[in-house]
PDB file of C-alpha atoms in Angstrom:
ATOM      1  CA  UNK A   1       0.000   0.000   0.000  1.00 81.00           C
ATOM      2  CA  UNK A   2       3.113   2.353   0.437  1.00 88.00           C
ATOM      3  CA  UNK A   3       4.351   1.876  -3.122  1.00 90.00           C
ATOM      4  CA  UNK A   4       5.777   4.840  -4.572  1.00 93.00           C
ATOM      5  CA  UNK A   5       4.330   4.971  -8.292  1.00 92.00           C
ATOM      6  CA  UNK A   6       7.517   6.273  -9.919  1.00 95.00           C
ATOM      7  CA  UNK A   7       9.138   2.990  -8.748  1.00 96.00           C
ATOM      8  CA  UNK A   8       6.447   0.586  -9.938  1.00 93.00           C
ATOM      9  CA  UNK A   9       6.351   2.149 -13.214  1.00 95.00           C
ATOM     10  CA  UNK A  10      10.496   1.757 -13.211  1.00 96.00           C
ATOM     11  CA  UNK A  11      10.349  -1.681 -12.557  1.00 96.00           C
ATOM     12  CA  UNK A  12       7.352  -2.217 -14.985  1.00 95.00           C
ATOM     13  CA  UNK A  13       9.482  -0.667 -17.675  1.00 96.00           C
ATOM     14  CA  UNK A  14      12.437  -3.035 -16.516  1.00 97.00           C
ATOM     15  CA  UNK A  15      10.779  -6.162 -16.647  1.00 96.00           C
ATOM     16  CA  UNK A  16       9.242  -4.918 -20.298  1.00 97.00           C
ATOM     17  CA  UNK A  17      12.288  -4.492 -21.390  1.00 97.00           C
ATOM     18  CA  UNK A  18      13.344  -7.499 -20.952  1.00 97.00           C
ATOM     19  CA  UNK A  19      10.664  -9.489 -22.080  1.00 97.00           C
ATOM     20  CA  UNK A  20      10.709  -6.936 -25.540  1.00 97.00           C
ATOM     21  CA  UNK A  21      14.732  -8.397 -25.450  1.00 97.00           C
ATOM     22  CA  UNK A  22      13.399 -11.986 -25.955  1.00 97.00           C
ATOM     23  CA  UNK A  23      10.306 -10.676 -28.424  1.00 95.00           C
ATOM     24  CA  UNK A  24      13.082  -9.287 -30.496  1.00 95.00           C
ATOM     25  CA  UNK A  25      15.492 -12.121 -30.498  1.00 96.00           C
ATOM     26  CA  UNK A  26      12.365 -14.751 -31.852  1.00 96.00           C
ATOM     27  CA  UNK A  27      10.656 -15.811 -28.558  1.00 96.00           C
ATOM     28  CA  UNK A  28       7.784 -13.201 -28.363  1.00 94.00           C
ATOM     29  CA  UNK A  29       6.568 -12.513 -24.785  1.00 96.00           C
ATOM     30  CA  UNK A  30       2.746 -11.452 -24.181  1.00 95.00           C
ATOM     31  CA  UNK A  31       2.243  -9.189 -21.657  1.00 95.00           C
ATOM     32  CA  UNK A  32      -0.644  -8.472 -19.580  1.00 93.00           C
ATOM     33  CA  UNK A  33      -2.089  -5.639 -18.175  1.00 89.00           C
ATOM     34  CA  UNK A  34      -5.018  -5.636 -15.703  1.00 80.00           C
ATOM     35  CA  UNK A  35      -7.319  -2.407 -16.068  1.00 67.00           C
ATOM     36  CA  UNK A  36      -8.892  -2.707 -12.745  1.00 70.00           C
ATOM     37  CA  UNK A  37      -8.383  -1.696  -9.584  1.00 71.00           C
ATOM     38  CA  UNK A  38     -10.206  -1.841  -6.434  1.00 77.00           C
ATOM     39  CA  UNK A  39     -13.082  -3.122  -7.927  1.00 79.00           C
ATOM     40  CA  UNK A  40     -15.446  -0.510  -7.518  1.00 84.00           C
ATOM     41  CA  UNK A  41     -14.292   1.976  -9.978  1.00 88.00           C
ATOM     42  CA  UNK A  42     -16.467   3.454 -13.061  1.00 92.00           C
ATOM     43  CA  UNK A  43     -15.860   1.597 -16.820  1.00 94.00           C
ATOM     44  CA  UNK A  44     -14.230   4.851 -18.020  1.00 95.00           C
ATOM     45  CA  UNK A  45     -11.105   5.016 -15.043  1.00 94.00           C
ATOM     46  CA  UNK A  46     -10.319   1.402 -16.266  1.00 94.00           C
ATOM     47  CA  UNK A  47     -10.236   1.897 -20.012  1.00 96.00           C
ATOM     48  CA  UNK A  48      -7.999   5.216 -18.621  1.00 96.00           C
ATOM     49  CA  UNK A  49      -5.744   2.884 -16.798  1.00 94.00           C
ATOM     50  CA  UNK A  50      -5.443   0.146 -19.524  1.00 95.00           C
ATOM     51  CA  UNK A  51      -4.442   2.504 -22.029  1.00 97.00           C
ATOM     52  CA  UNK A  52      -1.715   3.828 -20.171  1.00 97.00           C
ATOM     53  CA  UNK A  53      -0.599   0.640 -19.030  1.00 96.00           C
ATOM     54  CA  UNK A  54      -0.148  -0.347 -23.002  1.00 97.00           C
ATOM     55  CA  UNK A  55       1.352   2.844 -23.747  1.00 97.00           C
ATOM     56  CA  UNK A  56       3.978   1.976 -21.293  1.00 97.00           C
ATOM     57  CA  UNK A  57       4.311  -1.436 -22.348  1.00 97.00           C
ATOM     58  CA  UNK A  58       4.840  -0.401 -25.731  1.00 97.00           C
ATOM     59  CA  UNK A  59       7.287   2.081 -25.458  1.00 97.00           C
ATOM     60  CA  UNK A  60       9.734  -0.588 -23.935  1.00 97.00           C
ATOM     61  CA  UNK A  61       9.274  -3.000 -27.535  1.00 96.00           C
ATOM     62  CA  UNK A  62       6.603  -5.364 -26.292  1.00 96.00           C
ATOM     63  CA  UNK A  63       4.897  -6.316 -29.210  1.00 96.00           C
ATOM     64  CA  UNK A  64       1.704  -8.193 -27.974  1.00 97.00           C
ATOM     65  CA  UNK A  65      -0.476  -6.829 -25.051  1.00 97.00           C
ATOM     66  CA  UNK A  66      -3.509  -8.087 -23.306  1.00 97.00           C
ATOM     67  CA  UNK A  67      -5.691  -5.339 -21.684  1.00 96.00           C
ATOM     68  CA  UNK A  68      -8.012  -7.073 -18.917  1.00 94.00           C
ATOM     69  CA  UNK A  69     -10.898  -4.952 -17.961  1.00 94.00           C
ATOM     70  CA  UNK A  70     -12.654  -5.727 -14.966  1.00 93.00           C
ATOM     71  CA  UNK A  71     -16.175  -5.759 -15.006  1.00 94.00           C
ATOM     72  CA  UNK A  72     -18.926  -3.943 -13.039  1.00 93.00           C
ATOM     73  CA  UNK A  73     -21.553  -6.288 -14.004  1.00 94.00           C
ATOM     74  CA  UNK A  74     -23.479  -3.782 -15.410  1.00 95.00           C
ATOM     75  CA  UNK A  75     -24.251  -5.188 -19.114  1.00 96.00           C
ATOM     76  CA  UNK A  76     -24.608  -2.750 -21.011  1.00 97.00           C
ATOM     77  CA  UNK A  77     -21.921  -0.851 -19.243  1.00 96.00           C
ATOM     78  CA  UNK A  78     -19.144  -3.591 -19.404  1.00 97.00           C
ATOM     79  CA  UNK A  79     -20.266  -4.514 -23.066  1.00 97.00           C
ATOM     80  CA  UNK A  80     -19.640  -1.004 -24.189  1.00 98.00           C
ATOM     81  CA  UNK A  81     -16.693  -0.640 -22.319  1.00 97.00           C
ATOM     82  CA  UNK A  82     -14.924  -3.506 -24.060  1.00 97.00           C
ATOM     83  CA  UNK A  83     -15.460  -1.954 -27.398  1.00 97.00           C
ATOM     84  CA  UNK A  84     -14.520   1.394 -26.153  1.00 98.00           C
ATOM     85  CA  UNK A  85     -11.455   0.459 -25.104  1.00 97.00           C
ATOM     86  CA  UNK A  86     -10.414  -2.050 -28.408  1.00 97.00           C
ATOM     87  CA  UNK A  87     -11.059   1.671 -30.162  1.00 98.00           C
ATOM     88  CA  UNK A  88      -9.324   3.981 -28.342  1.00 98.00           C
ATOM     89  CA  UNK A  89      -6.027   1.138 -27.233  1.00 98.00           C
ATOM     90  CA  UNK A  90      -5.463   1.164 -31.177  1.00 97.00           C
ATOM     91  CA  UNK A  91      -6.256   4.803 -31.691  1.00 98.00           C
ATOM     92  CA  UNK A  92      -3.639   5.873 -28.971  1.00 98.00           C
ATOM     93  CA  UNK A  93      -1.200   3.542 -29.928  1.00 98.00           C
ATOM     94  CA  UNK A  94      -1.105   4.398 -33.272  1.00 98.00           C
ATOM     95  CA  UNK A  95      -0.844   8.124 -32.477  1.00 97.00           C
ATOM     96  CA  UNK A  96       2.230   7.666 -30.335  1.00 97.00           C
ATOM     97  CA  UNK A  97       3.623   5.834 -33.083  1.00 97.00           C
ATOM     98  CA  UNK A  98       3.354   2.191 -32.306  1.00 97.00           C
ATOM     99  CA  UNK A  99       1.408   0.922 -35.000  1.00 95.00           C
ATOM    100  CA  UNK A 100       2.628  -2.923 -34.924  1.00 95.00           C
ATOM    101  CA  UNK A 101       1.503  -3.687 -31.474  1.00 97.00           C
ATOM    102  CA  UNK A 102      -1.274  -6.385 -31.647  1.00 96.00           C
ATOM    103  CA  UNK A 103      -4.023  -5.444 -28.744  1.00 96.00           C
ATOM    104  CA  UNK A 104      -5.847  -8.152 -27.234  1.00 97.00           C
ATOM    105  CA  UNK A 105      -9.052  -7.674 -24.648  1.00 97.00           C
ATOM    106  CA  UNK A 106     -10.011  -9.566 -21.652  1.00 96.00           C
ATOM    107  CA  UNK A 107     -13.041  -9.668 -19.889  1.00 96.00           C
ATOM    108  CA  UNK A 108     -11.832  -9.890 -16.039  1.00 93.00           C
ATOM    109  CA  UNK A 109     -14.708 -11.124 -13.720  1.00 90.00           C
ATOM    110  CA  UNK A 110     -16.215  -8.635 -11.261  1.00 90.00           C
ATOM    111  CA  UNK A 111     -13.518  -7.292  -8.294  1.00 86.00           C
ATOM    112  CA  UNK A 112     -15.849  -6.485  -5.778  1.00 84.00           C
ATOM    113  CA  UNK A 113     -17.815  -8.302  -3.309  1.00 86.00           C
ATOM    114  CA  UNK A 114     -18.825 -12.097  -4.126  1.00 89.00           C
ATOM    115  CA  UNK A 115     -21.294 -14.156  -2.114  1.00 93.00           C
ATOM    116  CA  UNK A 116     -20.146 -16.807   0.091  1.00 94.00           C
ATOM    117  CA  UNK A 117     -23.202 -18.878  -1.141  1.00 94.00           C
ATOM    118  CA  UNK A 118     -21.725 -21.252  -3.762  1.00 91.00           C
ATOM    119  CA  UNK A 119     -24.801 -21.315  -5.496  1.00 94.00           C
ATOM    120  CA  UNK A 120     -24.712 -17.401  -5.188  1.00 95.00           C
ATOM    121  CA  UNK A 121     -21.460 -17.197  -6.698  1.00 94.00           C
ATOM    122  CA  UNK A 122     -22.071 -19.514  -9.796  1.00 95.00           C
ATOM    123  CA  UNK A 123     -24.974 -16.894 -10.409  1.00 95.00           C
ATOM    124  CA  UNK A 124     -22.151 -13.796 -10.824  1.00 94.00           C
ATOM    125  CA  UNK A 125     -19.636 -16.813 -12.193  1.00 94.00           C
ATOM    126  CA  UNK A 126     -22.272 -17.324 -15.148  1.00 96.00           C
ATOM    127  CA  UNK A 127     -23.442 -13.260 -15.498  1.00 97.00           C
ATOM    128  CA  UNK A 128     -19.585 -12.386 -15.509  1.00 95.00           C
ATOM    129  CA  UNK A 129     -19.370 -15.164 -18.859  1.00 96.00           C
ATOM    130  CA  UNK A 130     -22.476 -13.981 -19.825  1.00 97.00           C
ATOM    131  CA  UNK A 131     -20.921 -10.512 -20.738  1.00 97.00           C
ATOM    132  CA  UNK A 132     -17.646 -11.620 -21.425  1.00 96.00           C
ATOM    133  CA  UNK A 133     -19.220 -13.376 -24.490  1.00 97.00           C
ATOM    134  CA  UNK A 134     -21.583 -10.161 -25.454  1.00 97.00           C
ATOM    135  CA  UNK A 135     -18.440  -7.735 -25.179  1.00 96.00           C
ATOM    136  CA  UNK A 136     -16.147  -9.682 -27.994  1.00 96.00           C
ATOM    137  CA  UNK A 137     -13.110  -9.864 -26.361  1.00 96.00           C
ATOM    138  CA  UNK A 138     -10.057 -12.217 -27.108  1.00 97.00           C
ATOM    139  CA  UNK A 139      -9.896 -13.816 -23.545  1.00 95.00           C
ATOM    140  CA  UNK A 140     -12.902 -14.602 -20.963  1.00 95.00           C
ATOM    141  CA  UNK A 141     -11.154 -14.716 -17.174  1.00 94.00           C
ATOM    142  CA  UNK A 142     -13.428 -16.695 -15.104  1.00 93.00           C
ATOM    143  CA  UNK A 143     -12.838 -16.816 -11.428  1.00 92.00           C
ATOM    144  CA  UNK A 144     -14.080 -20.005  -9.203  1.00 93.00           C
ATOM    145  CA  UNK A 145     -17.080 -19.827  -6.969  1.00 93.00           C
ATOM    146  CA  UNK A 146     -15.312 -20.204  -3.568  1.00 92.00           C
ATOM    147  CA  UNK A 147     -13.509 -16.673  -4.746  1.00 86.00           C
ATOM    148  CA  UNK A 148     -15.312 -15.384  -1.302  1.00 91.00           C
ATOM    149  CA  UNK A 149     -14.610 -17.996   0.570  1.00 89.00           C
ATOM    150  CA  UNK A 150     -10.945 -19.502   0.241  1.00 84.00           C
ATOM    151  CA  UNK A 151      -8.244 -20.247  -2.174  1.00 88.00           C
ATOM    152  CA  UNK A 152     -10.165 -22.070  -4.530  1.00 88.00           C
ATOM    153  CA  UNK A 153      -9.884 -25.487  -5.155  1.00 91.00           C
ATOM    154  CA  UNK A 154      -9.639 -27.314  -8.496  1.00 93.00           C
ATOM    155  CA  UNK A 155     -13.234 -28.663  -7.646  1.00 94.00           C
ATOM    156  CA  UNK A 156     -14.649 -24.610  -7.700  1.00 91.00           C
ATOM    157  CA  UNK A 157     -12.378 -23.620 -10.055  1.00 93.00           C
ATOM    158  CA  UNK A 158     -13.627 -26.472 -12.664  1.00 95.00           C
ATOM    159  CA  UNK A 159     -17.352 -25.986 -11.968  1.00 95.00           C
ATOM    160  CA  UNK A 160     -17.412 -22.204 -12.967  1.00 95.00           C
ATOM    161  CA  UNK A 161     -14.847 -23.616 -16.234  1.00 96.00           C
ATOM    162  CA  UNK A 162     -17.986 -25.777 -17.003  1.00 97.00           C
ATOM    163  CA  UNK A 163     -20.378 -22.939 -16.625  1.00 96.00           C
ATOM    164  CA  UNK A 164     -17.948 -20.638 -18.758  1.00 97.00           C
ATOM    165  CA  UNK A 165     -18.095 -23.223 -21.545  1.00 97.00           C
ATOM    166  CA  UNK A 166     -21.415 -24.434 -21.368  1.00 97.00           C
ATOM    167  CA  UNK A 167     -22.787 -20.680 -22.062  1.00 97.00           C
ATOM    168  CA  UNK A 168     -20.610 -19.682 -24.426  1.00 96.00           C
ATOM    169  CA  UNK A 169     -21.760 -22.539 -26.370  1.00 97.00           C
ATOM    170  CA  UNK A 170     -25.363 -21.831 -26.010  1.00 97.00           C
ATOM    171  CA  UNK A 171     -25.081 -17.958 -26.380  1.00 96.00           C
ATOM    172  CA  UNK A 172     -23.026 -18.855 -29.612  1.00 96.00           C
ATOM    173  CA  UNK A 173     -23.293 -15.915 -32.075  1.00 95.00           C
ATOM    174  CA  UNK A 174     -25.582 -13.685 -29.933  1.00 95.00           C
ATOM    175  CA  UNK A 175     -24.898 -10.242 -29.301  1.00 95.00           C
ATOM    176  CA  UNK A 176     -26.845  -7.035 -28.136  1.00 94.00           C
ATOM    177  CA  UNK A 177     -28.444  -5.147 -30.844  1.00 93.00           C
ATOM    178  CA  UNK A 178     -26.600  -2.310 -31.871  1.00 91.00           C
ATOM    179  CA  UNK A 179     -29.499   0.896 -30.183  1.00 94.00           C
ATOM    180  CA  UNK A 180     -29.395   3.674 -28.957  1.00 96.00           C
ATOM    181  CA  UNK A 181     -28.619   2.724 -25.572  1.00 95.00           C
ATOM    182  CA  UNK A 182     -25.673   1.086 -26.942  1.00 96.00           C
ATOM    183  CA  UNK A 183     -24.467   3.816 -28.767  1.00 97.00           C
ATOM    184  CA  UNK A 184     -25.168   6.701 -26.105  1.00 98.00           C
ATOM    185  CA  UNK A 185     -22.710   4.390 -23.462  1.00 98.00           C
ATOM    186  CA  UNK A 186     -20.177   3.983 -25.977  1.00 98.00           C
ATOM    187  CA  UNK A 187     -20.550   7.696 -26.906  1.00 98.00           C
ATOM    188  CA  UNK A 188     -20.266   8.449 -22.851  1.00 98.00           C
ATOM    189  CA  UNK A 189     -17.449   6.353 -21.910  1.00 98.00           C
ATOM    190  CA  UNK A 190     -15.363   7.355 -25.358  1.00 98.00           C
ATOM    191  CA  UNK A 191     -15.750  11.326 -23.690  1.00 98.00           C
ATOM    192  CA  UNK A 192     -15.016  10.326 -20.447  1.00 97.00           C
ATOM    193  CA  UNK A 193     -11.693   8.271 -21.212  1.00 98.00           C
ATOM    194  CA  UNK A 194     -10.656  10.575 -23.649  1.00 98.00           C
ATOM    195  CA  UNK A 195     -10.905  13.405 -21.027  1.00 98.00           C
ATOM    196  CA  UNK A 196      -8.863  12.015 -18.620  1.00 98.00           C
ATOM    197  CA  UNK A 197      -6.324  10.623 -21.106  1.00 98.00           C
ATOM    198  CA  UNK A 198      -5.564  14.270 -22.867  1.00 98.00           C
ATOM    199  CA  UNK A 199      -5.129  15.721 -19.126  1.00 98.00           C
ATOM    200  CA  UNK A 200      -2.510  12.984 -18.566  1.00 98.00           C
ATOM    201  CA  UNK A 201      -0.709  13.423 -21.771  1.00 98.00           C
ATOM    202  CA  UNK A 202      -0.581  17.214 -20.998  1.00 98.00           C
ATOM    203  CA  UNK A 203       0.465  17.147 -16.977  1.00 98.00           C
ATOM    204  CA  UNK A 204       3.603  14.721 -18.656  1.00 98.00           C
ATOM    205  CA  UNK A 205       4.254  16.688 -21.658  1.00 97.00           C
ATOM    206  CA  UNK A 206       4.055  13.773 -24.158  1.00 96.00           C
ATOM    207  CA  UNK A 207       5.819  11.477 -21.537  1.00 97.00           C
ATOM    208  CA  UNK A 208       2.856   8.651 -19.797  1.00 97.00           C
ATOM    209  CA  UNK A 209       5.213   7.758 -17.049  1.00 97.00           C
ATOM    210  CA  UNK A 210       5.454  11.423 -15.901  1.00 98.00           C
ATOM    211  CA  UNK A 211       1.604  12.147 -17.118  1.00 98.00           C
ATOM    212  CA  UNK A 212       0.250   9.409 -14.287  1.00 97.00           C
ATOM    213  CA  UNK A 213       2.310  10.535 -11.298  1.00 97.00           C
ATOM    214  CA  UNK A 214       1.430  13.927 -11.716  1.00 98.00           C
ATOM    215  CA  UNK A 215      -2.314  12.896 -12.629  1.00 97.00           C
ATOM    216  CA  UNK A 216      -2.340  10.970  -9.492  1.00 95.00           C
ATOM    217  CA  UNK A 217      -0.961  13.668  -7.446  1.00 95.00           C
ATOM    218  CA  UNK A 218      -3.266  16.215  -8.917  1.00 96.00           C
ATOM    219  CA  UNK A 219      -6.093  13.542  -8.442  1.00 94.00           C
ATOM    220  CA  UNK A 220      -7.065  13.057 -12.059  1.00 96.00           C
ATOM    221  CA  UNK A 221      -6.441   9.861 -11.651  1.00 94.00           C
ATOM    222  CA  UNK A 222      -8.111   8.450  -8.582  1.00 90.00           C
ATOM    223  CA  UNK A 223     -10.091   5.137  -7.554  1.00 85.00           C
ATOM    224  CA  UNK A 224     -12.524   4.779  -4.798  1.00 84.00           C
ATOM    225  CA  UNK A 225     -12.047   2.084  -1.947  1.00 83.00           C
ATOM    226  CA  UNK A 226      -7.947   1.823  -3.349  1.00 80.00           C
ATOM    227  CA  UNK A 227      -6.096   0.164  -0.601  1.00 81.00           C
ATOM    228  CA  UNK A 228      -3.206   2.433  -1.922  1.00 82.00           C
ATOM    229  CA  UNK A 229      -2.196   5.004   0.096  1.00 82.00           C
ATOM    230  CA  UNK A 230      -1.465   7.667  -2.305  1.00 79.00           C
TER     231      UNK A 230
END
């Protein structure tokens, strides 16, 4: 909880670096980036975060990044939010230049509170898959249904596998229709991120690493219920 950002990014960037050493010399290394936090905060703080996490990533040679976006559980919400952040990952990457980077998006189950009820839990276990499969992404995360109670056990961890697979075989090719609900989120979130992203990009002059200390510091960046300190 008393982890100075500066040196988390610095070590970030280390351990990029190396990985980008092996991606260059033939043994590509994905990386992954988690774009939640706390669990509790908004859709448009996490795209924020995921982007800038990739941005970093990228800058040290890493060619292949997965951006995991934690759900709120809100459908419509975390649907849109997936898309939003595919769009604006490549958009921003591109615009600092690196235009070879292949983006991939997880859906990360819900970070909040999970029922100790096991029966409970497969419920949010099945939602989480649910929109996982509606919001397109290149990985579904699915977390077992003793998450609230224990370490999980292969037992919990292979019933909410079975659940995963079972609905994303029966949802097959179903989506949400493309309305105006849909598009007013996505129109939302895209302002919001973008917002908070030009503020960072201007408070580090061009530089990320700089842009997110000082946009934590000046509390542009901030995430309710953070265990971190600062």
């Amino acid at each position: 909880k008393n982890y100075p950002l500066d040196k988390k990014i610095k070590n970030d960037q280390y351990n990029c670096r190396l990985a980008a050493f092996y991606t260059e010399r033939g043994a590509p290394v994905h990386v992954k980036t988690a774009a939640h936090l706390a669990g509790w905060e908004p859709p448009g703080m996490r795209i924020v975060i995921g982007i800038l996490q990739a941005l970093l990533i990228a800058e040290q040679g890493i060619k292949y990044i997965s951006i995991a976006l934690g759900q709120v559980l809100h459908l419509v919400q975390d649907v849109c939010a997936m898309t939003v952040l595919r769009e604006l990952a490549e958009e921003y990457l591109h615009r600092f230049g690196y235009k070879d980077v292949n983006i991939a998006i997880t859906a990360y189950p819900y970070q909040g509170e999970w029922s100790k009820d096991p029966d409970r839990a497969a419920a949010i276990s099945a939602w989480a898959t649910i929109i996982g499969v509606m919001g397109n992404p290149d990985w579904i995360v699915v977390k077992s249904i003793e998450e609230a109670v224990a370490a999980p056990t292969k037992q919990g961890a292979a019933t909410s596998i079975k659940i995963a697979k079972q609905l994303i075989s029966t949802l097959g090719k179903q989506r949400l229709p493309q309305g105006a609900e849909i598009k007013l989120e996505e129109k939302l979130l895209r302002l919001e991120a973008k917002a908070i992203l030009e503020r960072v990009i201007e408070l580090g002059e061009g530089d990320i690493a700089i842009g997110q200390v000082r946009a934590v510091k000046e509390g542009v960046i901030d995430i309710p219920f953070q265990p971190w300190i600062h």
